[in-house]
XYZ file of C-alpha atoms in Angstrom:
690
model
C 0.152 0.111 -0.151
C 1.046 2.985 -0.785
C 0.417 6.639 1.166
C 1.056 10.038 -0.268
C 1.965 12.350 2.306
C 2.142 16.133 0.570
C 4.727 18.400 2.013
C 4.514 20.270 4.084
C 1.802 18.671 5.852
C 0.518 17.837 9.388
C 0.942 13.822 9.935
C -1.169 12.779 12.530
C -0.878 8.704 13.485
C -3.867 7.736 15.389
C -4.268 4.669 17.298
C -4.183 2.585 20.739
C -1.201 2.209 22.522
C 0.812 -0.676 21.468
C -0.715 -0.191 17.788
C 2.986 0.196 16.603
C 2.656 4.372 15.627
C 5.872 4.943 17.143
C 7.915 1.759 15.124
C 6.064 3.049 12.078
C 7.132 6.480 12.518
C 10.523 5.486 12.765
C 10.722 3.414 9.802
C 8.915 6.039 7.687
C 10.197 9.541 8.843
C 13.045 11.057 10.367
C 13.654 11.187 13.715
C 13.448 15.255 13.751
C 10.051 14.687 11.918
C 8.275 12.896 14.583
C 6.976 14.464 17.735
C 6.323 11.957 20.533
C 3.687 12.642 23.102
C 5.723 10.296 25.518
C 9.302 12.359 24.634
C 7.368 14.980 25.886
C 6.386 13.649 29.046
C 10.141 12.430 29.847
C 11.295 16.315 29.068
C 8.699 17.589 31.350
C 8.315 15.298 34.433
C 11.707 12.660 33.553
C 8.840 9.771 32.969
C 7.456 9.261 29.571
C 4.357 7.446 31.089
C 3.307 10.425 33.887
C 0.034 10.773 32.860
C -0.123 14.023 35.476
C 2.266 15.450 32.811
C -0.051 15.348 29.810
C -1.201 18.653 29.898
C 2.344 20.018 29.944
C 3.804 17.641 27.697
C 1.236 18.424 24.849
C 1.818 22.292 25.317
C 5.610 21.428 24.260
C 4.608 19.220 21.343
C 2.247 21.688 19.945
C 4.588 24.641 20.537
C 7.424 22.670 18.672
C 4.660 21.596 15.813
C 3.946 25.198 15.013
C 7.518 26.041 14.978
C 8.162 23.107 12.318
C 5.107 23.926 10.096
C 5.769 27.930 10.233
C 9.082 26.714 8.759
C 7.149 24.414 6.570
C 8.595 21.177 7.623
C 6.710 17.988 7.335
C 5.668 17.275 10.768
C 4.634 13.953 12.363
C 2.452 14.081 15.601
C 2.914 10.506 17.537
C 0.348 10.552 20.054
C -2.719 8.005 20.756
C -5.199 10.715 19.103
C -8.038 8.264 19.627
C -10.738 10.944 20.727
C -11.967 13.899 18.620
C -11.148 16.195 21.169
C -7.736 15.244 21.022
C -7.140 15.674 17.160
C -9.642 19.032 17.336
C -6.485 20.894 18.724
C -4.018 19.657 15.976
C -6.134 20.153 12.929
C -6.468 24.060 14.505
C -2.565 24.046 14.072
C -2.755 22.974 10.630
C -5.152 25.016 9.758
C -3.589 28.158 11.753
C -0.101 27.292 9.359
C -2.591 26.564 5.964
C -1.107 22.844 5.816
C -3.016 19.855 5.110
C -3.675 17.395 7.835
C -3.221 13.854 7.268
C -4.360 10.891 9.068
C -2.987 7.592 9.193
C -4.913 5.379 11.439
C -3.737 1.581 13.186
C -7.244 0.151 13.599
C -5.516 -3.052 14.960
C -6.854 -5.651 17.115
C -7.018 -4.584 20.841
C -5.662 -8.291 22.048
C -2.493 -7.459 19.764
C -2.237 -4.364 21.324
C -2.553 -5.224 24.891
C -0.051 -8.375 24.300
C 2.779 -5.605 22.429
C 2.159 -3.538 26.143
C 2.549 -6.749 28.293
C 6.071 -7.436 27.132
C 6.794 -3.514 27.848
C 7.911 -3.104 31.285
C 7.430 0.712 31.179
C 3.724 -0.103 29.963
C 1.598 0.099 33.812
C -2.014 -0.302 32.974
C -4.512 -3.163 32.276
C -5.886 -4.524 29.173
C -9.621 -2.053 30.123
C -7.352 1.303 28.908
C -6.382 -0.432 25.400
C -10.074 -1.658 24.902
C -11.503 1.925 26.000
C -8.881 3.603 23.739
C -10.019 1.287 20.673
C -13.603 1.997 21.362
C -13.272 5.698 20.907
C -11.244 5.030 18.092
C -13.944 2.938 16.194
C -16.847 5.373 17.435
C -15.205 8.433 15.537
C -13.443 6.780 12.662
C -16.017 7.934 10.015
C -16.061 11.325 11.206
C -12.318 11.953 10.290
C -12.964 13.631 6.905
C -15.594 15.713 8.753
C -13.019 16.934 11.214
C -10.820 18.456 8.470
C -8.297 15.298 7.770
C -8.072 15.846 4.218
C -6.263 12.655 3.576
C -7.102 9.724 5.493
C -5.492 6.099 5.575
C -6.879 3.321 7.792
C -4.725 0.117 8.474
C -6.280 -3.044 9.995
C -3.467 -5.546 10.184
C -0.188 -6.262 10.341
C 0.222 -6.801 6.963
C -1.142 -3.748 5.699
C 1.299 -1.872 8.332
C 4.197 -4.025 6.845
C 3.076 -3.297 3.302
C 3.249 0.439 3.612
C 5.412 2.629 1.576
C 5.507 6.586 2.386
C 5.842 8.620 -0.916
C 6.501 12.361 -0.094
C 4.488 14.863 -2.847
C 5.007 18.163 -3.340
C 1.969 20.548 -2.978
C 0.684 21.949 -6.282
C 2.068 25.228 -6.248
C 5.497 23.743 -5.485
C 7.783 24.142 -8.567
C 10.777 25.009 -7.139
C 12.516 22.690 -9.898
C 11.669 24.608 -12.218
C 14.494 27.650 -12.713
C 13.122 29.810 -15.643
C 14.302 32.009 -17.038
C 10.556 33.228 -17.275
C 8.480 36.208 -18.695
C 6.370 36.861 -16.169
C 3.003 38.700 -18.126
C 0.154 40.803 -16.045
C -3.152 40.987 -16.524
C -4.290 40.476 -20.051
C -7.971 40.704 -19.705
C -8.848 39.992 -23.387
C -6.532 42.319 -25.046
C -5.150 39.590 -27.601
C -3.294 41.914 -29.886
C -1.572 43.857 -27.386
C -0.532 39.905 -26.187
C 0.961 38.902 -29.321
C 2.612 42.222 -29.613
C 4.463 41.830 -26.151
C 5.351 37.900 -26.708
C 6.547 39.329 -29.967
C 8.586 42.260 -28.427
C 10.243 39.490 -26.137
C 11.445 37.307 -28.545
C 8.563 34.381 -29.058
C 7.537 33.119 -32.187
C 3.765 33.883 -32.741
C 1.270 32.362 -34.841
C -1.688 34.581 -34.428
C -4.279 33.276 -36.060
C -7.464 33.233 -33.954
C -8.647 30.080 -34.027
C -4.956 28.553 -33.536
C -2.782 30.484 -31.747
C 0.180 29.606 -30.933
C 3.928 30.867 -29.489
C 6.945 29.532 -28.747
C 10.431 30.986 -27.836
C 13.542 29.758 -29.081
C 15.547 30.044 -26.403
C 12.858 27.768 -24.687
C 12.037 30.824 -22.147
C 8.846 30.281 -20.193
C 5.974 32.491 -19.785
C 3.886 32.781 -16.484
C 0.565 34.432 -17.060
C -0.839 36.220 -13.704
C -4.368 35.510 -14.372
C -7.345 37.347 -15.360
C -6.957 36.532 -18.893
C -10.933 37.227 -19.434
C -13.350 40.236 -19.176
C -13.409 43.606 -20.402
C -11.400 43.242 -23.492
C -12.219 42.797 -27.318
C -11.507 39.167 -27.963
C -11.096 37.076 -24.653
C -11.420 33.568 -26.560
C -8.450 34.310 -28.771
C -6.514 34.826 -25.514
C -7.743 31.896 -23.877
C -6.983 29.783 -26.719
C -3.394 30.882 -26.614
C -2.867 30.763 -23.270
C -4.325 27.193 -23.333
C -1.946 26.166 -26.125
C 1.020 27.625 -24.237
C 0.137 25.916 -21.050
C -0.330 22.488 -22.967
C 3.047 22.668 -25.170
C 4.669 23.093 -22.022
C 5.582 26.725 -22.871
C 3.697 28.364 -20.059
C 2.160 28.174 -16.696
C -0.947 30.290 -15.445
C -2.094 31.059 -12.035
C -6.123 32.130 -11.988
C -7.130 35.478 -11.542
C -10.498 36.369 -9.752
C -12.453 37.311 -13.103
C -10.989 33.911 -14.584
C -12.580 32.348 -10.976
C -15.940 34.356 -11.807
C -16.253 32.993 -15.249
C -15.070 29.252 -14.317
C -18.529 29.639 -11.934
C -20.572 31.110 -14.116
C -19.779 28.521 -16.864
C -20.301 25.599 -14.078
C -23.940 26.774 -13.982
C -23.374 29.036 -10.387
C -25.505 32.272 -10.125
C -23.062 35.347 -10.401
C -23.558 39.004 -11.231
C -22.746 39.965 -14.673
C -20.542 42.980 -14.009
C -17.239 44.097 -14.237
C -16.610 43.368 -18.080
C -18.414 39.932 -17.682
C -21.013 40.813 -20.029
C -18.464 41.243 -22.649
C -16.972 37.986 -22.551
C -20.125 36.153 -21.929
C -21.496 38.000 -25.538
C -18.110 36.963 -27.044
C -18.655 33.236 -25.818
C -22.489 32.927 -27.770
C -20.054 32.420 -30.988
C -17.775 29.626 -29.525
C -19.150 25.856 -29.553
C -20.144 24.073 -26.776
C -16.987 22.400 -26.750
C -14.688 25.454 -26.454
C -16.735 26.424 -23.033
C -16.035 22.780 -21.844
C -12.214 22.931 -22.395
C -12.243 26.528 -20.793
C -13.926 25.431 -17.736
C -11.881 22.233 -17.526
C -8.722 24.627 -17.792
C -9.646 26.975 -15.332
C -10.551 24.419 -13.046
C -7.453 22.745 -13.290
C -5.243 26.377 -12.387
C -3.351 26.391 -9.173
C -3.512 29.465 -6.967
C -0.205 30.295 -6.960
C 3.561 28.857 -7.975
C 6.760 28.666 -5.892
C 9.179 28.684 -8.517
C 13.347 28.724 -8.915
C 14.305 27.264 -5.557
C 11.744 29.326 -3.752
C 13.571 32.787 -4.601
C 10.253 33.368 -6.749
C 6.450 33.291 -6.111
C 3.888 34.353 -8.742
C 0.282 34.743 -7.686
C -2.821 36.725 -9.294
C -2.931 39.306 -6.429
C 0.088 38.531 -4.447
C 1.124 36.393 -1.311
C 2.450 37.108 1.930
C 5.307 35.020 3.306
C 3.845 33.047 5.421
C 1.091 31.919 2.985
C 3.265 30.934 0.268
C 4.026 27.322 -0.540
C 0.598 26.329 1.336
C -2.459 24.759 0.512
C -6.003 26.156 2.249
C -9.073 28.357 1.461
C -7.472 31.364 2.991
C -4.458 30.800 0.697
C -6.495 30.598 -2.499
C -8.460 33.922 -1.549
C -5.728 35.676 -0.989
C -3.819 34.893 -3.913
C -7.086 35.600 -5.864
C -8.051 38.871 -4.194
C -5.579 40.337 -1.969
C -6.515 41.655 0.987
C -8.895 44.800 2.193
C -9.098 47.293 5.152
C -12.554 46.893 4.832
C -13.195 50.681 3.574
C -14.357 51.836 0.308
C -13.246 54.704 -1.752
C -14.923 57.577 -3.272
C -15.309 55.133 -6.374
C -17.154 52.445 -4.476
C -13.847 50.224 -4.696
C -12.376 48.304 -2.032
C -9.381 49.778 -0.172
C -6.268 47.663 -0.892
C -4.473 47.055 2.499
C -0.842 47.611 1.317
C 0.689 43.925 2.621
C 3.675 44.864 0.203
C 4.777 47.188 2.710
C 4.973 44.865 5.305
C 6.524 41.877 3.297
C 9.732 40.585 4.619
C 9.837 37.454 2.905
C 13.056 36.179 0.998
C 11.161 35.381 -2.399
C 10.297 37.849 -5.203
C 6.842 38.257 -5.217
C 5.293 38.968 -8.878
C 1.459 39.647 -8.943
C -0.976 41.581 -10.454
C -4.723 42.406 -9.807
C -4.830 46.290 -8.934
C -3.745 48.003 -12.020
C -0.977 50.888 -11.150
C 0.269 53.668 -13.534
C 4.002 52.243 -13.141
C 5.756 49.126 -11.693
C 7.213 49.834 -8.547
C 9.226 47.402 -6.391
C 8.667 47.524 -2.981
C 10.109 44.921 -0.527
C 11.211 42.748 -3.165
C 7.268 42.674 -4.276
C 6.386 44.326 -7.914
C 2.427 44.606 -8.949
C 2.939 44.647 -13.115
C -0.914 45.150 -13.881
C -0.504 48.479 -15.748
C -4.267 48.453 -16.985
C -4.090 47.419 -20.671
C -7.520 47.019 -20.887
C -8.073 50.439 -19.821
C -5.592 52.258 -22.219
C -2.414 51.691 -20.114
C 0.379 49.022 -21.353
C 0.756 45.342 -21.018
C 3.647 44.619 -18.995
C 6.208 41.617 -18.573
C 8.776 41.258 -15.923
C 11.774 39.108 -17.187
C 12.706 36.787 -14.811
C 15.838 36.303 -13.557
C 16.790 39.852 -14.997
C 14.016 41.592 -13.526
C 13.965 43.693 -16.636
C 10.551 45.324 -17.354
C 9.027 44.949 -21.121
C 6.004 46.652 -22.002
C 3.583 47.535 -25.179
C 1.029 50.195 -24.904
C -2.622 49.478 -25.439
C -4.168 49.908 -28.744
C -7.110 51.881 -27.189
C -8.893 52.078 -24.193
C -11.531 49.129 -24.227
C -13.156 49.725 -21.046
C -13.523 52.738 -18.943
C -11.844 51.940 -15.099
C -14.335 52.572 -12.202
C -10.840 54.356 -10.676
C -8.725 56.729 -12.723
C -5.729 54.783 -13.831
C -3.545 57.842 -12.508
C -5.286 58.055 -9.040
C -6.687 61.493 -8.108
C -5.595 63.255 -4.777
C -8.509 61.814 -2.566
C -7.949 58.389 -3.712
C -4.247 58.198 -3.293
C -4.642 59.335 0.424
C -6.383 56.353 0.868
C -5.512 53.565 -1.779
C -1.678 52.325 -1.283
C -1.392 50.009 -3.692
C -2.383 52.308 -6.698
C 0.555 54.788 -5.872
C 3.448 55.941 -6.963
C 6.287 54.998 -4.105
C 6.052 58.590 -2.888
C 2.620 58.429 -2.088
C 2.326 55.499 -0.574
C 1.612 55.505 3.193
C 3.886 54.295 5.440
C 6.354 53.794 2.917
C 9.117 56.004 4.642
C 8.650 54.308 7.785
C 11.927 52.282 8.940
C 11.123 49.476 10.852
C 13.524 49.160 13.439
C 13.896 45.378 13.430
C 15.401 45.212 9.874
C 18.413 47.345 10.526
C 19.060 46.127 14.398
C 20.923 42.921 15.893
C 22.882 40.542 13.859
C 21.879 40.651 9.911
C 22.922 37.954 7.091
C 22.612 39.530 3.876
C 22.001 37.189 0.725
C 23.445 38.726 -2.496
C 23.685 37.668 -6.124
C 27.567 37.708 -6.684
C 28.873 37.426 -3.107
C 26.713 34.846 -1.247
C 26.228 35.962 2.263
C 27.401 39.116 4.013
C 27.058 38.939 7.786
C 26.588 42.446 9.217
C 27.193 42.424 12.800
C 24.875 44.171 15.514
C 27.918 46.793 17.166
C 28.382 47.860 12.748
C 24.313 48.048 12.113
C 24.223 50.699 15.251
C 27.128 52.289 13.838
C 25.414 52.591 10.556
C 22.073 53.440 11.249
C 23.483 56.544 13.793
C 25.607 57.957 10.603
C 22.438 57.480 8.557
C 20.034 58.921 10.646
C 22.182 61.708 11.303
C 24.705 62.577 8.163
C 23.628 60.449 5.117
C 21.529 61.704 1.750
C 18.078 60.651 1.680
C 17.994 57.129 1.653
C 15.591 56.842 -1.252
C 18.780 57.720 -3.715
C 21.170 55.242 -1.652
C 20.978 52.262 -4.525
C 24.341 51.221 -4.826
C 27.033 50.580 -2.767
C 30.845 51.589 -4.344
C 32.846 48.564 -4.091
C 36.783 49.240 -2.772
C 39.340 48.424 -5.204
C 41.856 45.814 -3.788
C 45.502 46.128 -4.446
C 47.136 43.395 -6.490
C 50.328 41.602 -5.142
C 53.346 43.200 -4.233
C 55.815 42.748 -7.608
C 58.097 40.259 -6.980
C 60.799 41.260 -9.279
C 62.070 44.355 -10.673
C 61.973 48.097 -8.639
C 58.173 48.600 -8.675
C 56.144 48.011 -5.587
C 52.753 47.176 -7.580
C 52.987 45.761 -11.350
C 50.145 45.137 -13.872
C 51.479 41.733 -14.217
C 50.630 40.705 -10.681
C 46.794 41.904 -11.514
C 46.524 40.045 -14.564
C 47.659 36.796 -13.243
C 45.395 37.588 -10.072
C 42.401 37.516 -12.370
C 43.659 34.467 -14.808
C 43.755 32.619 -11.439
C 39.957 33.893 -10.830
C 39.120 32.282 -14.053
C 38.145 36.002 -15.355
C 38.704 35.423 -19.426
C 38.366 39.733 -20.088
C 39.566 42.453 -18.223
C 38.510 45.833 -19.160
C 41.472 48.683 -18.151
C 40.695 52.218 -17.376
C 42.758 55.292 -16.763
C 42.887 55.944 -13.047
C 42.213 59.362 -12.315
C 42.690 60.456 -8.663
C 39.919 62.222 -7.328
C 37.030 61.885 -4.814
C 34.779 58.818 -5.318
C 31.207 60.038 -5.505
C 27.908 57.983 -6.666
C 25.762 60.253 -9.111
C 22.227 58.832 -9.546
C 20.494 61.208 -12.635
C 17.282 61.348 -13.225
C 16.031 62.456 -16.430
C 13.296 64.958 -14.910
C 11.530 65.463 -11.566
C 8.480 62.914 -12.787
C 11.061 60.062 -13.128
C 12.914 60.929 -9.483
C 9.177 60.692 -8.029
C 8.029 57.650 -9.863
C 10.987 55.339 -9.836
C 12.437 56.966 -6.154
C 9.713 58.258 -4.435
C 11.526 61.636 -4.004
C 8.928 64.551 -4.558
C 11.082 67.134 -5.323
C 14.475 67.091 -7.228
C 16.148 65.297 -10.070
C 18.977 63.354 -8.637
C 21.631 63.410 -5.891
C 25.426 62.913 -5.734
C 27.007 61.530 -2.755
C 30.077 59.896 -0.891
C 30.868 56.435 -0.595
C 29.570 56.279 2.753
C 26.548 57.495 1.571
C 27.024 61.582 2.660
C 26.406 64.503 0.663
C 29.446 65.296 -1.599
C 28.873 68.878 -1.758
C 28.478 70.845 1.269
C 27.897 74.049 -0.622
C 24.084 74.823 -1.350
C 23.494 74.924 -5.049
C 26.797 72.932 -6.460
C 24.862 69.379 -6.191
C 21.915 70.837 -8.286
C 24.209 72.600 -10.636
C 26.239 69.444 -11.324
C 23.171 67.214 -12.150
C 21.854 70.137 -14.493
C 25.067 70.220 -16.443
C 25.344 66.162 -16.346
C 21.935 65.982 -17.732
C 22.337 68.359 -20.746
C 25.527 66.196 -21.552
C 23.124 63.042 -21.647
C 20.634 64.841 -23.899
C 23.387 66.141 -26.354
C 25.010 62.609 -26.318
C 21.427 60.581 -27.347
C 22.794 58.222 -24.126
C 19.145 58.377 -22.299
C 18.139 56.913 -25.825
C 21.059 54.842 -26.644
C 20.582 52.910 -22.941
C 16.564 53.030 -23.486
C 16.484 54.359 -19.481
C 15.113 57.369 -18.031
C 17.532 57.388 -15.075
C 21.391 56.310 -14.690
C 23.352 55.395 -11.972
C 27.179 56.598 -12.182
C 30.062 55.390 -10.007
C 32.516 58.513 -10.946
C 35.594 60.281 -9.368
C 35.046 64.182 -9.341
C 37.966 65.671 -9.754
C 40.249 67.844 -8.750
C 41.263 65.585 -5.770
C 42.033 69.116 -3.870
C 38.203 69.867 -3.754
C 37.254 67.282 -0.982
C 40.743 65.853 0.524
C 42.395 69.326 1.789
C 43.120 67.497 5.104
C 44.371 64.447 3.471
C 47.087 66.458 1.170
C 47.707 68.749 4.146
C 48.575 65.944 6.826
C 49.594 63.287 4.519
C 50.615 64.023 0.604
C 52.500 67.160 1.062
C 54.272 67.111 4.281
C 55.728 63.500 3.033
C 56.567 65.335 -0.647
C 58.285 68.043 1.013
C 59.946 66.246 3.750
C 61.589 64.185 1.363
C 62.565 66.724 -1.105
C 64.554 68.457 2.313
C 65.697 65.010 3.242
C 67.092 63.636 0.222
C 68.187 67.095 -1.155
C 70.492 67.586 2.021
C 71.634 64.080 1.568
C 72.791 64.891 -2.095
C 74.300 68.013 -1.207
C 76.410 65.886 1.448
C 77.050 63.353 -0.951
C 78.327 65.632 -3.590
C 81.091 67.008 -0.916
C 82.031 63.492 -0.005
C 82.324 62.506 -3.975
C 84.578 65.828 -4.087
C 87.242 63.876 -2.217
C 86.837 60.755 -4.082
C 85.978 58.268 -1.216
C 83.805 56.130 -3.520
C 80.506 57.776 -2.649
C 79.625 58.472 -6.214
C 77.421 55.545 -6.623
C 75.718 56.299 -3.352
C 74.818 59.812 -4.843
C 73.352 58.535 -8.059
C 70.996 56.015 -6.183
C 69.725 59.506 -3.953
C 69.775 61.477 -7.188
C 67.582 58.846 -8.498
C 65.311 59.239 -5.291
C 65.435 62.785 -5.905
C 63.701 62.494 -9.366
C 61.223 59.742 -7.995
C 60.300 62.211 -5.072
C 59.653 64.950 -7.800
C 57.684 62.492 -10.092
C 55.622 61.342 -7.019
C 54.826 65.403 -6.379
C 53.908 65.884 -10.235
C 51.721 63.028 -9.777
C 49.411 64.151 -7.247
C 49.888 67.686 -8.400
C 48.394 67.005 -11.540
C 44.742 66.376 -9.763
C 44.589 69.636 -7.486
C 44.096 73.089 -8.968
C 42.102 75.701 -7.147
C 38.183 75.490 -7.644
C 35.830 78.673 -7.527
C 32.934 77.402 -9.012
C 31.522 74.392 -10.572
C 32.623 74.614 -13.962
C 36.543 74.020 -12.447
C 35.238 70.564 -11.698
C 36.001 67.435 -13.953
C 33.819 64.177 -13.607
C 35.317 61.151 -14.602
C 32.850 58.086 -14.469
C 34.229 54.484 -14.378
């Protein structure tokens, strides 16, 4: 007999004492997965059979089980669990953490159980206890499904127990093994022409005949549709045909949207309100054969609430999904994935006010979703909404993953008048957080102290994990709070330039030979060499205009920022930053770089010269004194050596060495002097981006 166990789930072993539950658990599950009530009694009372410690033991058991389920770990409860009241709390625990409760029942003869207990010296109770447990079990056996257990297996003989094999089955949303690359497409709403335009823009080969549309990517990329394929738009049947063909061919995944779920209920004969564009879909379906409608119903009925992809690093759901719901299975999970969460209020347009769950999101996975149309996609805490209201005259948007590149095509026309303007009004902006630019979202600028205190481990894309110690975090928070530029601009942490190994041959301290050898050893096939300018390190974030700054960075005023590698404003003189940004913006326009790079903002890692403009103290206290003292000391030595060499005492060789040293000193002074000149206005500065 094969028992399929969904993972994660809560497996409850049910049976009288001596029925073989613990032996079964040891044979089919990891030791760490099994929570035994006997073990918990021992932890509390130093005696696994002390029934007076039962309440405390189950407190420990439920606590540990809750921690495991919160971490999506398969958990097995090894206790008798023969009464409905014993199992009720476990079913509620499974529901609390949105996992499926599974029951494995050991309905073996009471005599066999009693015989086993007699051979165990630690079992000090008579046959009446086993008989009572068996009676309690059989009285409630038929009601296990009504209690909430989704999978029930009853084992009645030793042969059945011995023949069991346990197979773990991932839940339907668990597609961690699919790593992409993906092209995630927002709400289509029947906009077939725009969908074809977008797929072609993404590099797909599309046969757009409406009767049998097909699409595939030459590099085997896979599309993920975020639901709401139907309603409002001009050609829902063609959209469905294309999506269904791509899913059937293995070239796409699709999650359901709330409009898709409503259409399914209508196709199944349920009574639904014909609103929000459903009338247009039903009118278009009137020209379709019954076979097509049945095929659509079967397709929509088979869609999974959400998917967890790329090893758990990517989650896709129509309306988004909180971290604690990802990869889980419950009605609550499906409802959130379809409809999101609301505050219970309605706005002046009569629409529900969305709760800004993304502002509270702290999960590790990237969440891509749609559902609520926004003027522009904005990243908030590793989440992004890419429903840009194509059917309302906006755009159809795709997110390329893992590149995280947005690709958009404009709507050919406004097909449906939105109840709420796509660009929110001032009154709407004050309440509907998810439909607003980042600058206008409530709580967006509030710092959660838990995000920046204590020891933090940050996982990066190229350097694995970086540990931030608590004392460093405290110091950084102090500096950021008092001296840093607006944190919205701090998007880039400039790397330091590590020196090469010391030169092993010749008179040089450093030589390019050691540098190239280092990169070769690291497996780097090509190295780009640039002239090193001696200036002050600066990060320049430049936007094409104020609207871009507001939309992308959430900064209501200004068009960019210039800051040091420690995040402090680069210029202390008022007006200098805005003047430099203005000159850079003019240079970007004249050079045509905005168009060539296809962007409206840019981040430059640069050196701003002269070095003397920012490094006066360093020059005054280190470089200039070094040069002056070297000139004086070496010059004095040369004078003495000249007098000595006049007496032909053999000091000419030493004199020649010191003359060479003096030449090096002059080169040193000349080298840093090239980067020192007076600065009276912004025009005296030079900027050298890396």
